[in-house]
């Protein structure tokens, strides 16, 4: 499969890793919109949030834990940060390997849509 994020997981494309566990990796977004902009992804390929089975509890727990760790190591756990995921083209998803954006390090606009 020709997937940029699978290549990042496999080390074929370089990335600035922030955190890694058995099932999850987090790395800096290439087009940062804020001083902290990290992508948290499952190492396994899922096109979007909708494809992650809820039975994958270990993965889901690791994803939440990774978001918490990213917030801690980047220094935004206390100041605040936003977590978002885009599902599908109308939401602006451009990479079809599930990822959570963790954004912070400045005051963020309230607007979500
Ligand atoms: P989305 O539009 O929600 O699918 O976000 C995709 C993000 O992925 C976008 O903010 C830019 C980032 N991105 C795309 N290609 C690469 C890459 O090769 N390396 C890194 N680090 N980020 C990438």
Tab-separated table of N, CA, C and O and ligand atoms in Angstrom:
chain	number	residue	atom	x	y	z
A	1	UNK	N	0.849	-1.203	0.000
A	1	UNK	CA	0.000	0.000	0.000
A	1	UNK	C	0.879	1.245	0.000
A	1	UNK	O	1.863	1.309	0.721
A	2	UNK	N	0.498	2.208	-0.831
A	2	UNK	CA	1.300	3.416	-0.954
A	2	UNK	C	0.787	4.466	0.033
A	2	UNK	O	-0.005	5.327	-0.330
A	3	UNK	N	1.232	4.357	1.277
A	3	UNK	CA	0.731	5.242	2.333
A	3	UNK	C	1.911	5.959	2.991
A	3	UNK	O	2.832	5.301	3.497
A	4	UNK	N	1.864	7.284	2.983
A	4	UNK	CA	2.968	8.086	3.550
A	4	UNK	C	3.211	7.733	5.014
A	4	UNK	O	4.359	7.596	5.445
A	5	UNK	N	2.126	7.608	5.780
A	5	UNK	CA	2.316	7.379	7.214
A	5	UNK	C	2.797	5.951	7.500
A	5	UNK	O	3.544	5.741	8.461
A	6	UNK	N	2.396	4.978	6.670
A	6	UNK	CA	2.977	3.633	6.821
A	6	UNK	C	4.480	3.695	6.572
A	6	UNK	O	5.262	3.032	7.266
A	7	UNK	N	4.893	4.520	5.607
A	7	UNK	CA	6.336	4.656	5.319
A	7	UNK	C	7.062	5.336	6.480
A	7	UNK	O	8.213	5.000	6.784
A	8	UNK	N	6.383	6.282	7.137
A	8	UNK	CA	6.981	6.906	8.326
A	8	UNK	C	7.127	5.859	9.431
A	8	UNK	O	8.176	5.761	10.077
A	9	UNK	N	6.097	5.042	9.629
A	9	UNK	CA	6.154	3.975	10.645
A	9	UNK	C	7.323	3.045	10.354
A	9	UNK	O	8.072	2.640	11.253
A	10	UNK	N	7.518	2.721	9.076
A	10	UNK	CA	8.576	1.772	8.697
A	10	UNK	C	9.952	2.430	8.601
A	10	UNK	O	10.946	1.755	8.322
A	11	UNK	N	10.013	3.757	8.799
A	11	UNK	CA	11.299	4.459	8.739
A	11	UNK	C	11.770	4.749	7.333
A	11	UNK	O	12.915	5.177	7.132
A	12	UNK	N	10.905	4.546	6.350
A	12	UNK	CA	11.294	4.810	4.948
A	12	UNK	C	11.230	6.297	4.637
A	12	UNK	O	11.871	6.767	3.701
A	13	UNK	N	10.401	7.026	5.383
A	13	UNK	CA	10.338	8.489	5.270
A	13	UNK	C	10.699	9.033	6.650
A	13	UNK	O	10.152	8.574	7.655
A	14	UNK	N	11.661	9.990	6.705
A	14	UNK	CA	12.067	10.499	8.024
A	14	UNK	C	10.968	11.333	8.681
A	14	UNK	O	10.134	11.934	7.992
A	15	UNK	N	10.979	11.338	10.005
A	15	UNK	CA	10.036	12.179	10.748
A	15	UNK	C	10.689	12.559	12.063
A	15	UNK	O	11.632	11.912	12.511
A	16	UNK	N	10.169	13.629	12.665
A	16	UNK	CA	10.656	14.041	13.984
A	16	UNK	C	9.746	13.394	15.026
A	16	UNK	O	8.679	13.919	15.342
A	17	UNK	N	10.206	12.243	15.533
A	17	UNK	CA	9.395	11.482	16.481
A	17	UNK	C	9.362	12.158	17.842
A	17	UNK	O	10.391	12.613	18.341
A	18	UNK	N	8.190	12.167	18.428
A	18	UNK	CA	7.995	12.778	19.737
A	18	UNK	C	7.736	11.697	20.785
A	18	UNK	O	8.094	11.829	21.944
A	19	UNK	N	7.119	10.600	20.355
A	19	UNK	CA	6.722	9.543	21.290
A	19	UNK	C	6.487	8.273	20.486
A	19	UNK	O	6.051	8.326	19.333
A	20	UNK	N	6.780	7.139	21.130
A	20	UNK	CA	6.511	5.860	20.457
A	20	UNK	C	6.184	4.801	21.500
A	20	UNK	O	6.786	4.762	22.572
A	21	UNK	N	5.231	3.949	21.193
A	21	UNK	CA	4.941	2.778	22.020
A	21	UNK	C	4.800	1.588	21.081
A	21	UNK	O	5.066	1.708	19.871
A	22	UNK	N	4.362	0.469	21.606
A	22	UNK	CA	4.290	-0.739	20.776
A	22	UNK	C	3.366	-0.550	19.565
A	22	UNK	O	3.702	-0.938	18.441
A	23	UNK	N	2.227	0.088	19.788
A	23	UNK	CA	1.189	0.151	18.743
A	23	UNK	C	1.011	1.535	18.119
A	23	UNK	O	0.267	1.676	17.139
A	24	UNK	N	1.695	2.530	18.694
A	24	UNK	CA	1.413	3.926	18.325
A	24	UNK	C	2.715	4.699	18.143
A	24	UNK	O	3.705	4.413	18.819
A	25	UNK	N	2.687	5.664	17.236
A	25	UNK	CA	3.824	6.575	17.110
A	25	UNK	C	3.295	7.994	16.957
A	25	UNK	O	2.183	8.206	16.442
A	26	UNK	N	4.084	8.972	17.436
A	26	UNK	CA	3.710	10.377	17.324
A	26	UNK	C	4.897	11.152	16.770
A	26	UNK	O	6.034	10.959	17.206
A	27	UNK	N	4.621	12.016	15.807
A	27	UNK	CA	5.702	12.783	15.162
A	27	UNK	C	5.183	14.150	14.773
A	27	UNK	O	3.961	14.363	14.641
A	28	UNK	N	6.108	15.082	14.576
A	28	UNK	CA	5.711	16.455	14.250
A	28	UNK	C	5.073	16.528	12.872
A	28	UNK	O	5.560	15.895	11.920
A	29	UNK	N	4.015	17.315	12.771
A	29	UNK	CA	3.368	17.557	11.486
A	29	UNK	C	4.322	18.377	10.610
A	29	UNK	O	4.988	19.292	11.076
A	30	UNK	N	4.360	18.042	9.339
A	30	UNK	CA	5.270	18.729	8.411
A	30	UNK	C	4.800	20.166	8.130
A	30	UNK	O	5.619	21.032	7.809
A	31	UNK	N	3.512	20.414	8.273
A	31	UNK	CA	2.950	21.759	8.044
A	31	UNK	C	2.340	22.277	9.346
A	31	UNK	O	1.124	22.366	9.489
A	32	UNK	N	3.222	22.630	10.275
A	32	UNK	CA	2.732	23.038	11.597
A	32	UNK	C	1.839	24.273	11.524
A	32	UNK	O	2.192	25.236	10.842
A	33	UNK	N	0.729	24.237	12.247
A	33	UNK	CA	-0.143	25.413	12.333
A	33	UNK	C	0.007	26.106	13.683
A	33	UNK	O	-0.642	27.120	13.939
A	34	UNK	N	0.852	25.555	14.537
A	34	UNK	CA	1.086	26.120	15.869
A	34	UNK	C	2.446	25.607	16.333
A	34	UNK	O	2.975	24.646	15.761
A	35	UNK	N	3.007	26.242	17.378
A	35	UNK	CA	4.333	25.784	17.845
A	35	UNK	C	4.373	24.295	18.180
A	35	UNK	O	5.386	23.629	17.971
A	36	UNK	N	3.262	23.784	18.718
A	36	UNK	CA	3.147	22.334	18.930
A	36	UNK	C	2.098	21.807	17.956
A	36	UNK	O	0.941	22.249	17.983
A	37	UNK	N	2.516	20.926	17.084
A	37	UNK	CA	1.574	20.284	16.150
A	37	UNK	C	2.128	18.895	15.855
A	37	UNK	O	3.057	18.715	15.058
A	38	UNK	N	1.556	17.935	16.550
A	38	UNK	CA	2.048	16.553	16.506
A	38	UNK	C	0.919	15.658	16.012
A	38	UNK	O	-0.255	15.881	16.339
A	39	UNK	N	1.276	14.654	15.237
A	39	UNK	CA	0.306	13.670	14.755
A	39	UNK	C	0.500	12.377	15.532
A	39	UNK	O	1.634	11.872	15.626
A	40	UNK	N	-0.576	11.861	16.086
A	40	UNK	CA	-0.548	10.592	16.826
A	40	UNK	C	-1.257	9.565	15.957
A	40	UNK	O	-2.430	9.753	15.601
A	41	UNK	N	-0.544	8.505	15.609
A	41	UNK	CA	-1.118	7.532	14.670
A	41	UNK	C	-0.953	6.098	15.178
A	41	UNK	O	0.020	5.785	15.869
A	42	UNK	N	-1.899	5.225	14.811
A	42	UNK	CA	-1.656	3.796	15.040
A	42	UNK	C	-0.604	3.321	14.037
A	42	UNK	O	-0.581	3.781	12.889
A	43	UNK	N	0.277	2.425	14.466
A	43	UNK	CA	1.272	1.892	13.515
A	43	UNK	C	0.584	1.073	12.428
A	43	UNK	O	1.016	1.079	11.279
A	44	UNK	N	-0.465	0.370	12.811
A	44	UNK	CA	-1.234	-0.394	11.824
A	44	UNK	C	-2.051	0.568	10.973
A	44	UNK	O	-2.481	1.630	11.448
A	45	UNK	N	-2.260	0.201	9.731
A	45	UNK	CA	-2.994	1.084	8.827
A	45	UNK	C	-4.498	0.967	9.010
A	45	UNK	O	-5.070	-0.122	8.877
A	46	UNK	N	-5.130	2.108	9.308
A	46	UNK	CA	-6.591	2.248	9.248
A	46	UNK	C	-6.841	3.516	8.449
A	46	UNK	O	-6.238	4.560	8.738
A	47	UNK	N	-7.722	3.452	7.478
A	47	UNK	CA	-7.962	4.614	6.625
A	47	UNK	C	-8.412	5.831	7.421
A	47	UNK	O	-8.064	6.964	7.094
A	48	UNK	N	-9.227	5.588	8.443
A	48	UNK	CA	-9.765	6.700	9.236
A	48	UNK	C	-10.213	6.156	10.582
A	48	UNK	O	-10.126	4.945	10.850
A	49	UNK	N	-10.730	7.055	11.397
A	49	UNK	CA	-11.252	6.667	12.714
A	49	UNK	C	-12.326	5.588	12.595
A	49	UNK	O	-12.443	4.712	13.458
A	50	UNK	N	-13.099	5.650	11.520
A	50	UNK	CA	-14.241	4.736	11.374
A	50	UNK	C	-13.818	3.287	11.183
A	50	UNK	O	-14.619	2.374	11.395
A	51	UNK	N	-12.579	3.058	10.788
A	51	UNK	CA	-12.136	1.680	10.540
A	51	UNK	C	-11.506	1.029	11.775
A	51	UNK	O	-11.161	-0.161	11.729
A	52	UNK	N	-11.305	1.793	12.844
A	52	UNK	CA	-10.698	1.187	14.038
A	52	UNK	C	-11.793	0.453	14.813
A	52	UNK	O	-12.724	1.087	15.329
A	53	UNK	N	-11.698	-0.881	14.900
A	53	UNK	CA	-12.747	-1.612	15.629
A	53	UNK	C	-12.712	-1.259	17.109
A	53	UNK	O	-11.625	-1.149	17.688
A	54	UNK	N	-13.872	-1.084	17.714
A	54	UNK	CA	-13.907	-0.750	19.140
A	54	UNK	C	-13.382	-1.909	19.990
A	54	UNK	O	-13.032	-1.719	21.154
A	55	UNK	N	-13.303	-3.095	19.383
A	55	UNK	CA	-12.719	-4.239	20.107
A	55	UNK	C	-11.201	-4.100	20.270
A	55	UNK	O	-10.592	-4.816	21.069
A	56	UNK	N	-10.591	-3.176	19.539
A	56	UNK	CA	-9.128	-2.972	19.639
A	56	UNK	C	-8.826	-2.104	20.858
A	56	UNK	O	-8.263	-0.999	20.743
A	57	UNK	N	-9.183	-2.632	22.026
A	57	UNK	CA	-9.094	-1.788	23.226
A	57	UNK	C	-7.649	-1.404	23.566
A	57	UNK	O	-7.392	-0.294	24.008
A	58	UNK	N	-6.718	-2.330	23.328
A	58	UNK	CA	-5.318	-2.023	23.655
A	58	UNK	C	-4.833	-0.837	22.819
A	58	UNK	O	-4.181	0.086	23.321
A	59	UNK	N	-5.173	-0.867	21.540
A	59	UNK	CA	-4.779	0.228	20.654
A	59	UNK	C	-5.452	1.538	21.075
A	59	UNK	O	-4.794	2.582	21.144
A	60	UNK	N	-6.723	1.480	21.367
A	60	UNK	CA	-7.467	2.701	21.726
A	60	UNK	C	-6.904	3.307	23.016
A	60	UNK	O	-6.694	4.521	23.105
A	61	UNK	N	-6.580	2.460	23.961
A	61	UNK	CA	-5.975	2.949	25.211
A	61	UNK	C	-4.604	3.559	24.919
A	61	UNK	O	-4.258	4.634	25.427
A	62	UNK	N	-3.817	2.906	24.075
A	62	UNK	CA	-2.486	3.443	23.738
A	62	UNK	C	-2.591	4.780	23.016
A	62	UNK	O	-1.745	5.655	23.196
A	63	UNK	N	-3.608	4.937	22.186
A	63	UNK	CA	-3.784	6.209	21.470
A	63	UNK	C	-4.053	7.338	22.467
A	63	UNK	O	-3.451	8.409	22.383
A	64	UNK	N	-4.950	7.084	23.411
A	64	UNK	CA	-5.255	8.103	24.432
A	64	UNK	C	-4.012	8.390	25.273
A	64	UNK	O	-3.664	9.542	25.536
A	65	UNK	N	-3.316	7.331	25.644
A	65	UNK	CA	-2.110	7.501	26.456
A	65	UNK	C	-1.049	8.290	25.677
A	65	UNK	O	-0.376	9.169	26.224
A	66	UNK	N	-0.926	8.004	24.385
A	66	UNK	CA	0.054	8.713	23.548
A	66	UNK	C	-0.277	10.208	23.482
A	66	UNK	O	0.629	11.050	23.562
A	67	UNK	N	-1.561	10.532	23.362
A	67	UNK	CA	-1.958	11.946	23.323
A	67	UNK	C	-1.553	12.630	24.634
A	67	UNK	O	-0.994	13.730	24.640
A	68	UNK	N	-1.786	11.948	25.749
A	68	UNK	CA	-1.400	12.514	27.050
A	68	UNK	C	0.115	12.712	27.138
A	68	UNK	O	0.598	13.748	27.596
A	69	UNK	N	0.873	11.714	26.682
A	69	UNK	CA	2.336	11.805	26.744
A	69	UNK	C	2.857	12.915	25.833
A	69	UNK	O	3.775	13.644	26.188
A	70	UNK	N	2.272	13.026	24.645
A	70	UNK	CA	2.680	14.091	23.719
A	70	UNK	C	2.429	15.456	24.371
A	70	UNK	O	3.276	16.350	24.316
A	71	UNK	N	1.275	15.609	24.998
A	71	UNK	CA	0.964	16.881	25.669
A	71	UNK	C	1.995	17.163	26.761
A	71	UNK	O	2.451	18.304	26.913
A	72	UNK	N	2.398	16.131	27.477
A	72	UNK	CA	3.384	16.319	28.560
A	72	UNK	C	4.751	16.679	27.989
A	72	UNK	O	5.356	17.675	28.408
A	73	UNK	N	5.236	15.909	27.028
A	73	UNK	CA	6.618	16.129	26.574
A	73	UNK	C	6.759	17.420	25.769
A	73	UNK	O	7.836	17.991	25.706
A	74	UNK	N	5.657	17.889	25.180
A	74	UNK	CA	5.740	19.142	24.416
A	74	UNK	C	5.408	20.357	25.277
A	74	UNK	O	5.476	21.496	24.800
A	75	UNK	N	5.019	20.120	26.531
A	75	UNK	CA	4.823	21.214	27.476
A	75	UNK	C	3.477	21.901	27.414
A	75	UNK	O	3.331	23.003	27.945
A	76	UNK	N	2.486	21.260	26.782
A	76	UNK	CA	1.176	21.913	26.672
A	76	UNK	C	0.107	21.272	27.568
A	76	UNK	O	-1.050	21.687	27.535
A	77	UNK	N	0.511	20.285	28.356
A	77	UNK	CA	-0.474	19.575	29.185
A	77	UNK	C	-1.214	20.540	30.105
A	77	UNK	O	-2.421	20.393	30.316
A	78	UNK	N	-0.492	21.506	30.640
A	78	UNK	CA	-1.117	22.461	31.572
A	78	UNK	C	-1.683	23.672	30.844
A	78	UNK	O	-2.767	24.148	31.173
A	79	UNK	N	-0.966	24.179	29.848
A	79	UNK	CA	-1.410	25.412	29.163
A	79	UNK	C	-2.637	25.170	28.299
A	79	UNK	O	-3.450	26.071	28.104
A	80	UNK	N	-2.746	23.960	27.741
A	80	UNK	CA	-3.903	23.617	26.927
A	80	UNK	C	-3.527	23.237	25.512
A	80	UNK	O	-2.501	23.683	24.975
A	81	UNK	N	-4.354	22.423	24.929
A	81	UNK	CA	-4.101	21.943	23.564
A	81	UNK	C	-5.405	21.436	22.980
A	81	UNK	O	-6.398	21.249	23.693
A	82	UNK	N	-5.388	21.225	21.676
A	82	UNK	CA	-6.580	20.716	20.976
A	82	UNK	C	-6.223	19.400	20.302
A	82	UNK	O	-5.126	19.272	19.728
A	83	UNK	N	-7.150	18.447	20.356
A	83	UNK	CA	-6.997	17.183	19.631
A	83	UNK	C	-8.093	17.131	18.584
A	83	UNK	O	-9.261	17.350	18.907
A	84	UNK	N	-7.691	16.886	17.342
A	84	UNK	CA	-8.728	16.768	16.314
A	84	UNK	C	-8.344	15.722	15.292
A	84	UNK	O	-7.168	15.418	15.079
A	85	UNK	N	-9.387	15.169	14.697
A	85	UNK	CA	-9.166	14.234	13.604
A	85	UNK	C	-10.141	14.580	12.488
A	85	UNK	O	-11.286	14.956	12.744
A	86	UNK	N	-9.670	14.511	11.270
A	86	UNK	CA	-10.512	14.752	10.106
A	86	UNK	C	-10.859	13.413	9.478
A	86	UNK	O	-9.977	12.611	9.187
A	87	UNK	N	-12.148	13.187	9.284
A	87	UNK	CA	-12.604	11.953	8.633
A	87	UNK	C	-13.228	12.336	7.284
A	87	UNK	O	-14.262	13.016	7.252
A	88	UNK	N	-12.581	11.930	6.213
A	88	UNK	CA	-13.157	12.142	4.889
A	88	UNK	C	-12.803	13.491	4.286
A	88	UNK	O	-12.379	14.417	4.978
A	89	UNK	N	-13.007	13.567	2.987
A	89	UNK	CA	-12.571	14.753	2.252
A	89	UNK	C	-13.322	16.012	2.664
A	89	UNK	O	-12.741	17.092	2.711
A	90	UNK	N	-14.606	15.903	2.990
A	90	UNK	CA	-15.342	17.130	3.332
A	90	UNK	C	-14.878	17.690	4.672
A	90	UNK	O	-15.069	18.878	4.947
A	91	UNK	N	-14.248	16.870	5.485
A	91	UNK	CA	-13.673	17.360	6.743
A	91	UNK	C	-12.230	17.822	6.554
A	91	UNK	O	-11.621	18.352	7.477
A	92	UNK	N	-11.674	17.575	5.362
A	92	UNK	CA	-10.314	18.016	5.082
A	92	UNK	C	-9.263	16.943	5.267
A	92	UNK	O	-8.068	17.249	5.281
A	93	UNK	N	-9.692	15.676	5.411
A	93	UNK	CA	-8.687	14.624	5.538
A	93	UNK	C	-7.890	14.529	4.242
A	93	UNK	O	-8.466	14.426	3.152
A	94	UNK	N	-6.575	14.593	4.370
A	94	UNK	CA	-5.726	14.533	3.174
A	94	UNK	C	-4.812	13.314	3.187
A	94	UNK	O	-4.319	12.894	2.137
A	95	UNK	N	-4.580	12.750	4.364
A	95	UNK	CA	-3.778	11.522	4.464
A	95	UNK	C	-4.699	10.435	5.026
A	95	UNK	O	-5.242	10.579	6.140
A	96	UNK	N	-4.865	9.380	4.272
A	96	UNK	CA	-5.866	8.363	4.629
A	96	UNK	C	-5.247	7.210	5.424
A	96	UNK	O	-5.353	6.045	5.063
A	97	UNK	N	-4.568	7.628	6.483
A	97	UNK	CA	-4.081	6.746	7.559
A	97	UNK	C	-4.454	7.503	8.826
A	97	UNK	O	-3.965	8.629	9.033
A	98	UNK	N	-5.312	6.897	9.643
A	98	UNK	CA	-5.872	7.611	10.789
A	98	UNK	C	-4.797	8.341	11.588
A	98	UNK	O	-3.748	7.781	11.914
A	99	UNK	N	-5.083	9.599	11.926
A	99	UNK	CA	-4.168	10.375	12.760
A	99	UNK	C	-4.948	11.385	13.579
A	99	UNK	O	-5.956	11.925	13.128
A	100	UNK	N	-4.446	11.637	14.790
A	100	UNK	CA	-4.985	12.687	15.644
A	100	UNK	C	-3.989	13.832	15.646
A	100	UNK	O	-2.797	13.623	15.900
A	101	UNK	N	-4.467	15.033	15.348
A	101	UNK	CA	-3.626	16.225	15.472
A	101	UNK	C	-3.644	16.659	16.940
A	101	UNK	O	-4.723	16.765	17.542
A	102	UNK	N	-2.485	16.926	17.492
A	102	UNK	CA	-2.375	17.529	18.832
A	102	UNK	C	-1.742	18.898	18.628
A	102	UNK	O	-0.593	18.999	18.177
A	103	UNK	N	-2.517	19.936	18.905
A	103	UNK	CA	-2.129	21.299	18.526
A	103	UNK	C	-2.146	22.185	19.764
A	103	UNK	O	-3.118	22.180	20.532
A	104	UNK	N	-1.081	22.960	19.947
A	104	UNK	CA	-1.032	23.876	21.090
A	104	UNK	C	0.186	24.762	21.019
A	104	UNK	O	0.843	24.887	19.979
A	105	UNK	N	0.491	25.387	22.158
A	105	UNK	CA	1.660	26.253	22.211
A	105	UNK	C	1.349	27.701	21.871
A	105	UNK	O	2.254	28.544	21.871
A	106	UNK	N	0.105	27.984	21.557
A	106	UNK	CA	-0.363	29.364	21.377
A	106	UNK	C	-1.869	29.354	21.653
A	106	UNK	O	-2.495	28.285	21.697
A	107	UNK	N	-2.430	30.562	21.792
A	107	UNK	CA	-3.889	30.632	21.955
A	107	UNK	C	-4.535	30.248	20.634
A	107	UNK	O	-4.182	30.791	19.577
A	108	UNK	N	-5.484	29.316	20.686
A	108	UNK	CA	-6.114	28.800	19.458
A	108	UNK	C	-7.455	29.486	19.229
A	108	UNK	O	-8.143	29.855	20.181
A	109	UNK	N	-7.825	29.622	17.956
A	109	UNK	CA	-9.154	30.150	17.617
A	109	UNK	C	-10.219	29.204	18.175
A	109	UNK	O	-10.023	27.990	18.186
A	110	UNK	N	-11.335	29.774	18.543
A	110	UNK	CA	-12.437	28.947	19.043
A	110	UNK	C	-13.112	28.202	17.891
A	110	UNK	O	-13.586	27.098	18.031
A	111	UNK	N	-13.120	28.851	16.721
A	111	UNK	CA	-13.848	28.320	15.555
A	111	UNK	C	-13.409	26.891	15.226
A	111	UNK	O	-12.229	26.615	15.130
A	112	UNK	N	-14.357	25.999	15.038
A	112	UNK	CA	-14.022	24.613	14.721
A	112	UNK	C	-14.417	24.234	13.292
A	112	UNK	O	-13.847	23.334	12.718
A	113	UNK	N	-15.428	24.866	12.767
A	113	UNK	CA	-15.928	24.448	11.451
A	113	UNK	C	-15.419	25.272	10.300
A	113	UNK	O	-14.691	26.217	10.482
B	1	LIG	P1	-5.255	15.797	7.456
B	1	LIG	O1	-5.469	16.954	6.506
B	1	LIG	O2	-6.116	15.888	8.700
B	1	LIG	O3	-5.362	14.472	6.744
B	1	LIG	O4	-3.766	15.961	7.977
B	1	LIG	C1	-2.657	15.426	7.327
B	1	LIG	C2	-1.450	16.074	7.923
B	1	LIG	O5	-0.326	15.305	7.567
B	1	LIG	C3	-1.186	17.493	7.406
B	1	LIG	O6	-1.318	18.427	8.473
B	1	LIG	C4	0.238	17.452	6.894
B	1	LIG	C5	0.788	16.141	7.425
B	1	LIG	N1	1.729	15.471	6.541
B	1	LIG	C6	1.513	15.118	5.246
B	1	LIG	N2	2.606	14.504	4.760
B	1	LIG	C7	3.500	14.423	5.771
B	1	LIG	C8	4.810	13.889	5.883
B	1	LIG	O7	5.387	13.313	4.953
B	1	LIG	N3	5.433	14.020	7.083
B	1	LIG	C9	4.828	14.645	8.157
B	1	LIG	N4	5.541	14.729	9.276
B	1	LIG	N5	3.595	15.151	8.081
B	1	LIG	C10	2.941	15.052	6.899
